Coordinates of C-alpha atoms and ligand atoms in Angstrom, one line a residue:
X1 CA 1.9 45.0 31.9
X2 CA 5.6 45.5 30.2
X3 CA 8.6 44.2 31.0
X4 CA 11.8 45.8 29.3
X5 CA 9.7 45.9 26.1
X6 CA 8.1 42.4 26.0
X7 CA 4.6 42.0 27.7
X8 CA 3.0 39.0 28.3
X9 CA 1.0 38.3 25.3
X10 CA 3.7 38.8 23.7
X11 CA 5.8 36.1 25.2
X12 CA 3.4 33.8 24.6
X13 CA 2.5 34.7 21.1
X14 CA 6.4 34.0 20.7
X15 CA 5.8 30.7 22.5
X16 CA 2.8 29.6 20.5
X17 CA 5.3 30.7 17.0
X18 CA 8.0 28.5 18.5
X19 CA 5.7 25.5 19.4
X20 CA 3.6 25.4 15.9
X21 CA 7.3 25.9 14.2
X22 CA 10.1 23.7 15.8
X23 CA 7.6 20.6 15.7
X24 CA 7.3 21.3 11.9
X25 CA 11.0 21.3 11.7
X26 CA 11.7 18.6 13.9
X27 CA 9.5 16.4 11.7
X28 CA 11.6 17.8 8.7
X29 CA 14.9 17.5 10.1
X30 CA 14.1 13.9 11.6
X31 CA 12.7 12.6 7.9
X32 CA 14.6 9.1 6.6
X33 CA 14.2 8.5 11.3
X34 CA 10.8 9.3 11.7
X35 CA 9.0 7.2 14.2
X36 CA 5.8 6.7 16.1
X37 CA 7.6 8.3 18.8
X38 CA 8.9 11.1 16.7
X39 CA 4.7 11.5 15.6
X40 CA 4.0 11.9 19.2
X41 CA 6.5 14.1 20.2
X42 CA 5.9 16.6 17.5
X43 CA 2.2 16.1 18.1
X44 CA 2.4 17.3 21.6
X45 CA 4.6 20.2 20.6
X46 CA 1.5 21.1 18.1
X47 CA -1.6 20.6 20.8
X48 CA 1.1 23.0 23.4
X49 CA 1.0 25.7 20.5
X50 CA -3.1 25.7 19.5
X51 CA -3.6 25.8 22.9
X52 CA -1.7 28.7 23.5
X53 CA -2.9 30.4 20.8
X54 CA -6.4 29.6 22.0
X55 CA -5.9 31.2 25.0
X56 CA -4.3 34.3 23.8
X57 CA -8.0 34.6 21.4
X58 CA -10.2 34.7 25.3
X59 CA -12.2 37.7 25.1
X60 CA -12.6 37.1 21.3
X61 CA -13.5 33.3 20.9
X62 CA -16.1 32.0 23.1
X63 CA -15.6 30.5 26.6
X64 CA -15.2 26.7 25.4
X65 CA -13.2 27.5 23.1
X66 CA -10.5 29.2 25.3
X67 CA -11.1 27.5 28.8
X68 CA -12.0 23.9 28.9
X69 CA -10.5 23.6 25.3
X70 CA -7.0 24.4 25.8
X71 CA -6.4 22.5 28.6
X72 CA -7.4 19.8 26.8
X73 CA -4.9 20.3 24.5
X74 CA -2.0 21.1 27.3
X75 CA -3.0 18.2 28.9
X76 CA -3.4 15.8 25.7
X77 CA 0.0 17.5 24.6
X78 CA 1.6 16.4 28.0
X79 CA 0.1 13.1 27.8
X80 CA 1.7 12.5 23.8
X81 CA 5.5 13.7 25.3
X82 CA 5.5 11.4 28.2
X83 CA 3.8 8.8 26.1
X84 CA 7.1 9.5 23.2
X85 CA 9.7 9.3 26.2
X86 CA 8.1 6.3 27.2
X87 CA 8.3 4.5 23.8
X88 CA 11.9 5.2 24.2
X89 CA 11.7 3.0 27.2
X90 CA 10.1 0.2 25.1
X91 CA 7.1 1.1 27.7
X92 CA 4.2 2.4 25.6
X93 CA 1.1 3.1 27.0
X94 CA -2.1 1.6 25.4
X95 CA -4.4 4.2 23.7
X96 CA -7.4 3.8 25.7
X97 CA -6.0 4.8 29.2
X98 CA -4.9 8.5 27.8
X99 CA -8.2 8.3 26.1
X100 CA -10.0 8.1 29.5
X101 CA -7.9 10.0 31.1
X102 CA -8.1 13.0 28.8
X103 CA -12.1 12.9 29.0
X104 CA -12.1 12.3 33.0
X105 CA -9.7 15.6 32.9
X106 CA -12.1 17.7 30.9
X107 CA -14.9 16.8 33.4
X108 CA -13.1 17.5 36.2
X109 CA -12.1 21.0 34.7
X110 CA -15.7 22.1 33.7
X111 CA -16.8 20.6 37.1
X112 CA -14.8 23.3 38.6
X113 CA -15.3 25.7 35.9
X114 CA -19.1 25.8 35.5
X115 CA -20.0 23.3 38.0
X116 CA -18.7 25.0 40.9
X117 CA -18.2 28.8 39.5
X118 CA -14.6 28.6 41.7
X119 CA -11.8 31.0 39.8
X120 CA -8.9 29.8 42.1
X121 CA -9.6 26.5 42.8
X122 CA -9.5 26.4 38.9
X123 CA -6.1 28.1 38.6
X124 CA -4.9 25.6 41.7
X125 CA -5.9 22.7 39.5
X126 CA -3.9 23.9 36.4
X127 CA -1.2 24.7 37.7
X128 CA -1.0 21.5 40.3
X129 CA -1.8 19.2 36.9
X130 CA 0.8 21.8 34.9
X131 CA 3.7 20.9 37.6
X132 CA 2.3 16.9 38.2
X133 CA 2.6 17.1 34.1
X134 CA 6.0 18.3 33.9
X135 CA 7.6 16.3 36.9
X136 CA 6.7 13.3 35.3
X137 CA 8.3 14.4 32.0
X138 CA 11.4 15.3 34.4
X139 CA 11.2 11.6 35.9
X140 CA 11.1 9.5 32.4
X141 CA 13.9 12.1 30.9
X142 CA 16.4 11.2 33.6
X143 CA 15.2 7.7 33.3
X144 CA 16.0 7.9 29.4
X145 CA 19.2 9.5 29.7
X146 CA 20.6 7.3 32.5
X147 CA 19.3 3.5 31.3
X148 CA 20.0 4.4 27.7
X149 CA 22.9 6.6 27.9
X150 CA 21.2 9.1 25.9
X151 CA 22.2 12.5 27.5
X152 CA 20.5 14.9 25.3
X153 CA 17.4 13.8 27.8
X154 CA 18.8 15.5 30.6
X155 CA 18.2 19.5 28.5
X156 CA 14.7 18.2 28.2
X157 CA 14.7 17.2 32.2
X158 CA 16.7 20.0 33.3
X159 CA 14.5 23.1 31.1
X160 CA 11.5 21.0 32.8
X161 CA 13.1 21.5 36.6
X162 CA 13.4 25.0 35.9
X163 CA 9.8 25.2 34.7
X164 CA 8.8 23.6 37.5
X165 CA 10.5 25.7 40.5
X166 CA 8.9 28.6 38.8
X167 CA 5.4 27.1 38.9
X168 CA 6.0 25.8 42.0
X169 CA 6.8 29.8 43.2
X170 CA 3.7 31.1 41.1
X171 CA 1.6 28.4 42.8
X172 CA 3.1 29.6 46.2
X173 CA 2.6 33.0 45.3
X174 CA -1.2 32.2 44.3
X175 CA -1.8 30.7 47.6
X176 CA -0.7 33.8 49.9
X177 CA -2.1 36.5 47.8
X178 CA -5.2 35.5 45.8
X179 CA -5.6 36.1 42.0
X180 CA -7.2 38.8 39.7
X181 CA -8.4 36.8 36.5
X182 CA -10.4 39.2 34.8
X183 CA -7.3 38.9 32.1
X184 CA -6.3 35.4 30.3
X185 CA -2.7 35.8 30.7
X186 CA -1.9 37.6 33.5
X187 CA -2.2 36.4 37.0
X188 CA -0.6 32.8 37.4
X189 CA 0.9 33.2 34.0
X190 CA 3.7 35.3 34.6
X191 CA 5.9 37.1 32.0
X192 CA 8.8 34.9 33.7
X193 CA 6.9 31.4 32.9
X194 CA 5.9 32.8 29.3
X195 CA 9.5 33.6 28.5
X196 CA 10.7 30.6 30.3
X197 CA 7.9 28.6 28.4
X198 CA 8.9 30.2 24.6
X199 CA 12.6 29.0 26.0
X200 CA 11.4 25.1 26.7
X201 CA 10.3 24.6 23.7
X202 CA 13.3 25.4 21.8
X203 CA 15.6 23.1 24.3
X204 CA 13.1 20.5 24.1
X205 CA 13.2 19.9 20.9
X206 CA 16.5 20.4 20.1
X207 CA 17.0 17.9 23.4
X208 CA 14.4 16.1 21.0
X209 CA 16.5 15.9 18.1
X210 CA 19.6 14.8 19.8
X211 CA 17.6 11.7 21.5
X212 CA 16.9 10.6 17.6
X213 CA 19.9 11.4 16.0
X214 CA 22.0 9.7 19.0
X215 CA 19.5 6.8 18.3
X216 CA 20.8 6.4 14.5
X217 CA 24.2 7.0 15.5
X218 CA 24.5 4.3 18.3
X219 CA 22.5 1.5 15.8
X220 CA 24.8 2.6 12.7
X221 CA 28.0 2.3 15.2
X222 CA 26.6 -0.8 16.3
X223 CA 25.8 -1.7 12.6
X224 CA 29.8 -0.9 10.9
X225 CA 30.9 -3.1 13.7
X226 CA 29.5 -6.2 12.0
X227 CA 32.7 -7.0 10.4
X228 CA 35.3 -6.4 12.7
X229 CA 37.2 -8.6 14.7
X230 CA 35.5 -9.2 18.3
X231 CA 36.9 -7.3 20.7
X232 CA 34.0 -7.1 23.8
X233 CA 30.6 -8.5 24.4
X234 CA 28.2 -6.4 22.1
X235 CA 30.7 -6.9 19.1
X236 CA 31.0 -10.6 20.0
X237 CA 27.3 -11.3 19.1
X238 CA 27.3 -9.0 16.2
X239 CA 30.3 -11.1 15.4
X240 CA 28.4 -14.8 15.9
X241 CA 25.3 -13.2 13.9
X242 CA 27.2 -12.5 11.3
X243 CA 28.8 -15.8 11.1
X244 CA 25.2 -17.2 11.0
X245 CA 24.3 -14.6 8.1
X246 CA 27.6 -15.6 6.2
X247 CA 26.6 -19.5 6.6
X248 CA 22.7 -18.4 5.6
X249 CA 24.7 -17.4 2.5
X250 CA 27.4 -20.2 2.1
X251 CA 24.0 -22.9 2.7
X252 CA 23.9 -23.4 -0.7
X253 CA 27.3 -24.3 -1.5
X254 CA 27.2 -26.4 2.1
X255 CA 24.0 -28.2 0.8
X256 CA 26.5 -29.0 -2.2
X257 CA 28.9 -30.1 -0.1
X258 CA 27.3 -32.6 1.8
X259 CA 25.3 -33.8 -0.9
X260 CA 28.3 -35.7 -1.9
X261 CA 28.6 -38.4 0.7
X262 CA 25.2 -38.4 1.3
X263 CA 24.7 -39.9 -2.4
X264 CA 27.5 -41.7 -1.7
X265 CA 26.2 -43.4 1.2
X266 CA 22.4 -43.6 -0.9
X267 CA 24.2 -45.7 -3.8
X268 CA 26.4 -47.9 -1.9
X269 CA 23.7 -49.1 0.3
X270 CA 21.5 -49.7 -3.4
X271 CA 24.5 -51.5 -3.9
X272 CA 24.7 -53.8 -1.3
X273 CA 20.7 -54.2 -0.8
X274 CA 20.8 -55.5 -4.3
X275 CA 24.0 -57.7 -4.4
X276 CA 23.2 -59.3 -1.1
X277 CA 19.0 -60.0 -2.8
X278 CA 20.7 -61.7 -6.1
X279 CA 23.5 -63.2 -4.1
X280 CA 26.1 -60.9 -6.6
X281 CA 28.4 -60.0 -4.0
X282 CA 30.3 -62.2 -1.4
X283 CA 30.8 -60.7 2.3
X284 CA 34.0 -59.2 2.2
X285 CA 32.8 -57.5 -0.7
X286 CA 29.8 -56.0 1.6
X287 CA 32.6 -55.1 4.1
X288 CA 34.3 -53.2 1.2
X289 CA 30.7 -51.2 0.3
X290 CA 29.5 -50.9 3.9
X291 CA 33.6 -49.1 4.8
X292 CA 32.6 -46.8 1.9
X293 CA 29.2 -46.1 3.8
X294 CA 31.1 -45.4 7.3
X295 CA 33.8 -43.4 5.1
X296 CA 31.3 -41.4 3.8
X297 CA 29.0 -40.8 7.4
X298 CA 32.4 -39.7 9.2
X299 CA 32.3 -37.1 6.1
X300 CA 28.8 -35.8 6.6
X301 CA 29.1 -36.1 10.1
X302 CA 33.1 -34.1 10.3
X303 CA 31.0 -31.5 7.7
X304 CA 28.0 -30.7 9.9
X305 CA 30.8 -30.7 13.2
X306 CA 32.9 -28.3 11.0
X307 CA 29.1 -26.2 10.8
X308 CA 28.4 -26.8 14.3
X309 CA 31.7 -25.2 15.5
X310 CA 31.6 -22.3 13.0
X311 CA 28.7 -21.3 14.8
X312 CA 28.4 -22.8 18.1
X313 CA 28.8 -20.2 21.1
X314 CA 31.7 -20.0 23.0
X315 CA 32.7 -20.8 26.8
X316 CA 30.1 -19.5 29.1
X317 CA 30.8 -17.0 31.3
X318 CA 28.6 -16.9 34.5
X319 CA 28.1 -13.5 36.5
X320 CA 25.1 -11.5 37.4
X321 CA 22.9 -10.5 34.8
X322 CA 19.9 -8.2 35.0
X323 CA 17.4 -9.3 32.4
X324 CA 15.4 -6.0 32.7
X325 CA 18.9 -4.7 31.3
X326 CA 19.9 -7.1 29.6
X327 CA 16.1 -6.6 27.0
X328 CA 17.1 -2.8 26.9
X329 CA 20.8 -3.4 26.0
X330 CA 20.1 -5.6 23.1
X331 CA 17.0 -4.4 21.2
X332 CA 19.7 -2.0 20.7
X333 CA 21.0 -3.9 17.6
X334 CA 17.7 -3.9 16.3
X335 CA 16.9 -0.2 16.7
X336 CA 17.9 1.1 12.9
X337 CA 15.7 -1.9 11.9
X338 CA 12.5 -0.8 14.2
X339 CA 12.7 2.3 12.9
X340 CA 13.1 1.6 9.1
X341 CA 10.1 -0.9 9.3
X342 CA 8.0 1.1 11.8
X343 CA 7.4 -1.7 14.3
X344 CA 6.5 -0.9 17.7
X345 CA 8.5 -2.3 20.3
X346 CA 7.0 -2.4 23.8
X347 CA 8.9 -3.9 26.9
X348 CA 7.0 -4.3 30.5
X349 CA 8.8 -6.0 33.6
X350 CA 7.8 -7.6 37.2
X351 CA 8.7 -5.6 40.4
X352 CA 11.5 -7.3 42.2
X353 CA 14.7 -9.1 41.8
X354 CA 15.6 -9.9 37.8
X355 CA 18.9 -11.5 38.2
X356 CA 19.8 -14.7 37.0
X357 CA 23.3 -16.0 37.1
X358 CA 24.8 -16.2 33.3
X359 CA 26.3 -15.0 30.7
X360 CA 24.9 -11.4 29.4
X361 CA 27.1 -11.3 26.3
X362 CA 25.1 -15.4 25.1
X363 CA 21.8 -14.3 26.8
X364 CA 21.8 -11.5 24.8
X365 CA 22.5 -13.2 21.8
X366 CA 19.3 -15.2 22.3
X367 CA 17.3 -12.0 22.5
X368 CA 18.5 -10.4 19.1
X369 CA 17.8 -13.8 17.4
X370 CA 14.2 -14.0 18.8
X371 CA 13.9 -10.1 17.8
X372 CA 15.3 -10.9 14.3
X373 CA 13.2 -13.5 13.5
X374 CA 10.1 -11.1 14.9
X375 CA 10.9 -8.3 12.5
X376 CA 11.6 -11.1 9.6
X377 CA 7.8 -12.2 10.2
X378 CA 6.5 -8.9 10.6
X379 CA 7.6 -8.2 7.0
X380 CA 4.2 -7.7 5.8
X381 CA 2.2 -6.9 8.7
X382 CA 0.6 -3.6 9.3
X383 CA 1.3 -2.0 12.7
X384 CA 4.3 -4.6 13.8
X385 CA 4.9 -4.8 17.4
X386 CA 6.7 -6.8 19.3
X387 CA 6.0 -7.0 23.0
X388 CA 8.5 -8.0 25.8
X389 CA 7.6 -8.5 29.4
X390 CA 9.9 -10.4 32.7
X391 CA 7.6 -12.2 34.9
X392 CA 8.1 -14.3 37.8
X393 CA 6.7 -17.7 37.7
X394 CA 7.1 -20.3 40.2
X395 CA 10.8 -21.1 39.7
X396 CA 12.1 -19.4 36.9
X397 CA 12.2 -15.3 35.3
X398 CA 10.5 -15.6 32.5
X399 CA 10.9 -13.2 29.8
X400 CA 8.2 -13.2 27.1
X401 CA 9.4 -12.2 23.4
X402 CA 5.6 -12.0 21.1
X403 CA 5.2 -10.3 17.9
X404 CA 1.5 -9.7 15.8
X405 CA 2.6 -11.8 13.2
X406 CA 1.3 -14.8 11.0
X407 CA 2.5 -16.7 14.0
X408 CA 4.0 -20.2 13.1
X409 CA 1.9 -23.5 11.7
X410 CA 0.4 -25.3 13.9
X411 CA 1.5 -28.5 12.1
X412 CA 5.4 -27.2 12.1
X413 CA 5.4 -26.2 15.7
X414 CA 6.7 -29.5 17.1
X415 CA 10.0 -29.2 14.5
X416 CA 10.6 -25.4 15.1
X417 CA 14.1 -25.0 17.3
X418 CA 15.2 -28.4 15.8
X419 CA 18.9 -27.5 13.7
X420 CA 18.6 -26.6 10.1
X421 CA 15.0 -26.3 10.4
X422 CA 14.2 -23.2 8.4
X423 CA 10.9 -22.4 6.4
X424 CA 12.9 -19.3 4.7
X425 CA 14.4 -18.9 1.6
X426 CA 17.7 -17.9 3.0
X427 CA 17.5 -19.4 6.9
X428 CA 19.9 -21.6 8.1
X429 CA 17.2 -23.1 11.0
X430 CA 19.9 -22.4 13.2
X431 CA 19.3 -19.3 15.6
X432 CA 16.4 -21.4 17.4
X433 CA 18.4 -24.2 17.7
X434 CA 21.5 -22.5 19.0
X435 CA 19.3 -20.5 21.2
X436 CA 17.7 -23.6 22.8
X437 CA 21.1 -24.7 23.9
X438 CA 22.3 -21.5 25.6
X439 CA 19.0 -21.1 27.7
X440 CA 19.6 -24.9 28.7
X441 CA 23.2 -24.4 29.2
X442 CA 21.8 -21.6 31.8
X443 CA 19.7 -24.0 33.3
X444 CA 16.4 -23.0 31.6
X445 CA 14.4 -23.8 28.6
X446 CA 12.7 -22.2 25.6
X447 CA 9.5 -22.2 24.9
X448 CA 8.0 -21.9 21.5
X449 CA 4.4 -21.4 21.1
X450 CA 1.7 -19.2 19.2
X451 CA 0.2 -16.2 20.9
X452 CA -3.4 -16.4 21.6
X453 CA -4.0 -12.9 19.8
X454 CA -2.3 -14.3 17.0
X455 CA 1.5 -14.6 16.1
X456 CA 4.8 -16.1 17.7
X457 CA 4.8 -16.2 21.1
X458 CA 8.7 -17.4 22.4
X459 CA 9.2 -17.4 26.5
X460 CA 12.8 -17.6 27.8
X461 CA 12.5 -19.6 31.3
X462 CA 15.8 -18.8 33.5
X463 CA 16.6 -20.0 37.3
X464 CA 16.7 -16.4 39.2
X465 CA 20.3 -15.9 41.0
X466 CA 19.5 -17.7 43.7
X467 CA 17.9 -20.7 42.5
X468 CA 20.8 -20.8 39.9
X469 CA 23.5 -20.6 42.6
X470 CA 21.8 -23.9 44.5
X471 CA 21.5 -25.4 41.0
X472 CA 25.2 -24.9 40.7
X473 CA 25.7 -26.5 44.0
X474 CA 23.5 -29.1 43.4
X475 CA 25.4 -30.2 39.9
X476 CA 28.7 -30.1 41.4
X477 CA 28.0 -31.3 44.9
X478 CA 30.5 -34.3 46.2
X479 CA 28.9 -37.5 47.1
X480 CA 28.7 -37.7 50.6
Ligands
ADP501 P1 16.0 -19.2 10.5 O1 15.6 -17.8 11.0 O2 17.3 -19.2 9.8 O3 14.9 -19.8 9.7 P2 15.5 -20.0 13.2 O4 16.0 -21.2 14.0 O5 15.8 -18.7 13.9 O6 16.2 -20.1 11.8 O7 14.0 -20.1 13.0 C1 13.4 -21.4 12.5 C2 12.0 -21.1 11.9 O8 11.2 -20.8 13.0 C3 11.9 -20.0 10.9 O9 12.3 -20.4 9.7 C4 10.4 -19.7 11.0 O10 9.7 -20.6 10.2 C5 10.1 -20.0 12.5 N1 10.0 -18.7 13.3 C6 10.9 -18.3 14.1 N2 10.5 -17.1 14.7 C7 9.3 -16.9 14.2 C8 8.3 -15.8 14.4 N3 8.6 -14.8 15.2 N4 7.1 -15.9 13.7 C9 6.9 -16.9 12.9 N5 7.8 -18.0 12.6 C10 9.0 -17.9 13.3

């Protein structure tokens, strides 16, 4: 069968090219920004390719090798694109289902195939898994590009719609006329879907390409911000971080600093313990010492305030926060970071209503710390991940931040979240601290425990909207 010069073989011999090639290239292009994700995503465009070349070998290999076999592989390569666009969701599935899945599919396909001897029921039940396949690839595409604002999804959902409309037409077609399947790739696959196939797989992955590189380029923008003056929300907690970071650095000069009265306040009181035992000094002479000792407290204490309100949040600004948004919007400033240390970040939520009544630009704030110290203590650890979920519990949304790490001491547990408690070289012991005060301004608490599968296991307990609107009656009601 030709067509203007192409036939169908052809098309697809062209489509198998594109898809061993563009992966191949997309891995290149995307080195220094590779992720898991990335892996997967080329990965499928590699199992799309062998099996297409598999099938263009029928008459030659034999039958498992160009039936059940590359089906497998469309189906596996479906299963490692959606699981890629949902990593970009922070929603990664866990191995074992696709696993299942995959082997459940290839029974069900040799069923029909050997089992049952039936042709078209077998074409019906690629091409239904081909189109249930590719709408869900449409579905987490438009879900990418709209909660993430990444629109070079949409080329990948759009090339998928048209794919679909002309499956859905060849499986219409099937239905009222019956097949001929003597050959491999004529029949159901049509010269239209080859061509339209060799033409997915170059929008895909360029579609591909833009989702990473418009990754890197939102975490650098967010990352040159740093410095600048703060001028809305995101750049105001860049902007309080980085007054934390600066005062990680400056701790050493601040230990200095308040070193001084505190010896001050050590030697004096020496001085009066031992004057008042031998009887040396007389008692306006202990008012003198103990006035040096309340001198140098007020010091101390006007140095730590001066600390305190260097760092401490400003006013709180109530509105209507979702927290399922809220989790996606800031692991945003962590992004670069993810990437560069390969940690996977997974994120899972509760049906329902996730509003609580604060203030996103603090909440958020308390996020990106929790992340930040999850990456610090996943330094070393092999396959990071950190793992988010929103729950409901009786009268709070509780969002869950837990990383695989070495977890915290049980012994240091009870002082972990108390100020300037910090087992790190260069940590201040303040993010904890300061976080613990924004979730109670809020009307919640923070949780800090170990995971029981090992590492830190933080839980964020916030009053849903409503519950926070009849706490805010209840705080300012009038006496009757
Ligand atoms: P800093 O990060 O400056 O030390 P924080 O208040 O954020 O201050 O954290 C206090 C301490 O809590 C850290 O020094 C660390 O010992 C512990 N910690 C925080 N998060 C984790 C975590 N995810 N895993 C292990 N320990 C943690």
């Amino acid at each position: 069968m030709s067509h203007g010069g192409l036939n169908i073989p052809d098309t697809y011999l062209i489509s198998c090219l594109l898809f061993f090639l563009l992966p191949v290239m997309t891995w290149i292009l995307l080195n220094g920004v590779r992720s898991l994700r990335v892996t997967y995503w080329c990965f499928g465009g590699l199992c799309f390719g062998f099996g297409v070349f598999l099938i263009l070998q029928r008459n030659v290999l034999p039958d498992w090798a160009t039936y059940p076999l590359p089906n497998v592989l469309f189906f596996t390569a479906y299963l490692a694109r959606i699981q890629a666009l949902r990593m970009e969701l922070y929603a990664a599935w866990k191995l074992f289902w696709p696993c299942v899945s995959i082997v459940l599919f290839l029974l069900v396909f040799e069923g029909i195939r050997v089992g049952l001897g039936d042709q078209l029921l077998r074409f019906e039940f690629v091409i239904i898994y081909h189109l249930a396949m590719s709408a869900v690839i449409i579905y987490l595409a438009f879900e990418v590009g709209f909660k993430l604002k990444m629109f070079n999804t949409f080329f990948i959902g759009l090339v998928h719609v048209v794919l679909l409309i002309v499956m859905v037409y060849q499986f219409i077609f099937l239905i009222n006329n019956g097949i001929q399947v003597e050959s491999a790739v004529s029949g159901v696959l049509s010269l239209k879907l080859g061509m339209l196939g060799a033409l997915s797989v170059v929008i895909s992955h360029f579609g591909y390409i833009g989702i990473s590189l418009d990754r890197l380029i939102s975490s650098e923008t967010q990352l040159k911000t740093t410095g600048w003056v703060a001028l809305n929300q995101k750049q105001q907690i860049i902007a309080q971080l980085d007054r934390q970071r600066s005062l990680g650095a400056m701790s050493a000069s601040l230990g200095h600093e308040i070193n001084q009265p505190l010896t001050a306040i050590m030697s004096n009181a020496q001085l009066v313990k031992q004057g008042v035992n031998r009887g040396l000094l007389n008692s306006s002479e202990v008012i003198e010492v103990l006035d040096k000792i309340i001198f140098n407290t007020q010091r101390a204490n006007a140095i730590v305030e001066n600390i305190r309100g260097f760092i401490k949040p400003t006013s709180l600004e109530k509105n209507k926060v979702d927290l399922g948004e809220l989790v996606l919007d800031s692991v945003k400033f962590i992004n670069q970071k993810l990437m560069v240390l390969d940690v996977d970040f997974n994120f899972s939520k509760a049906e329902g209503d996730l509003l609580v009544l604060g203030d996103a630009t603090q909440l958020s704030q308390v996020l990106v710390n929790l992340y930040r110290n999850a990456l610090e203590a996943l330094h070393e650890t092999v396959l990071g991940k950190i793992t988010v979920s929103i729950s409901h519990s009786d009268e709070y949304l509780v969002i869950t931040v837990q990383d695989n790490g070495p977890g915290i001491a049980e012994h240091l547990l009870a002082n972990i979240g108390e100020p300037f408690f910090s087992t790190k070289n260069e940590g201040l012991g303040l993010g904890l601290s300061i976080s613990k005060t924004i979730i109670e301004q809020h009307g919640g608490q923070l949780l800090i425990s170990n995971a029981e599968a090992g590492g830190a296991c933080f839980k964020i307990m916030l009053p849903p909207v409503k519950n926070a609107v009849d706490k805010l009656y209840s705080d300012y009601a009038m006496p009757a």
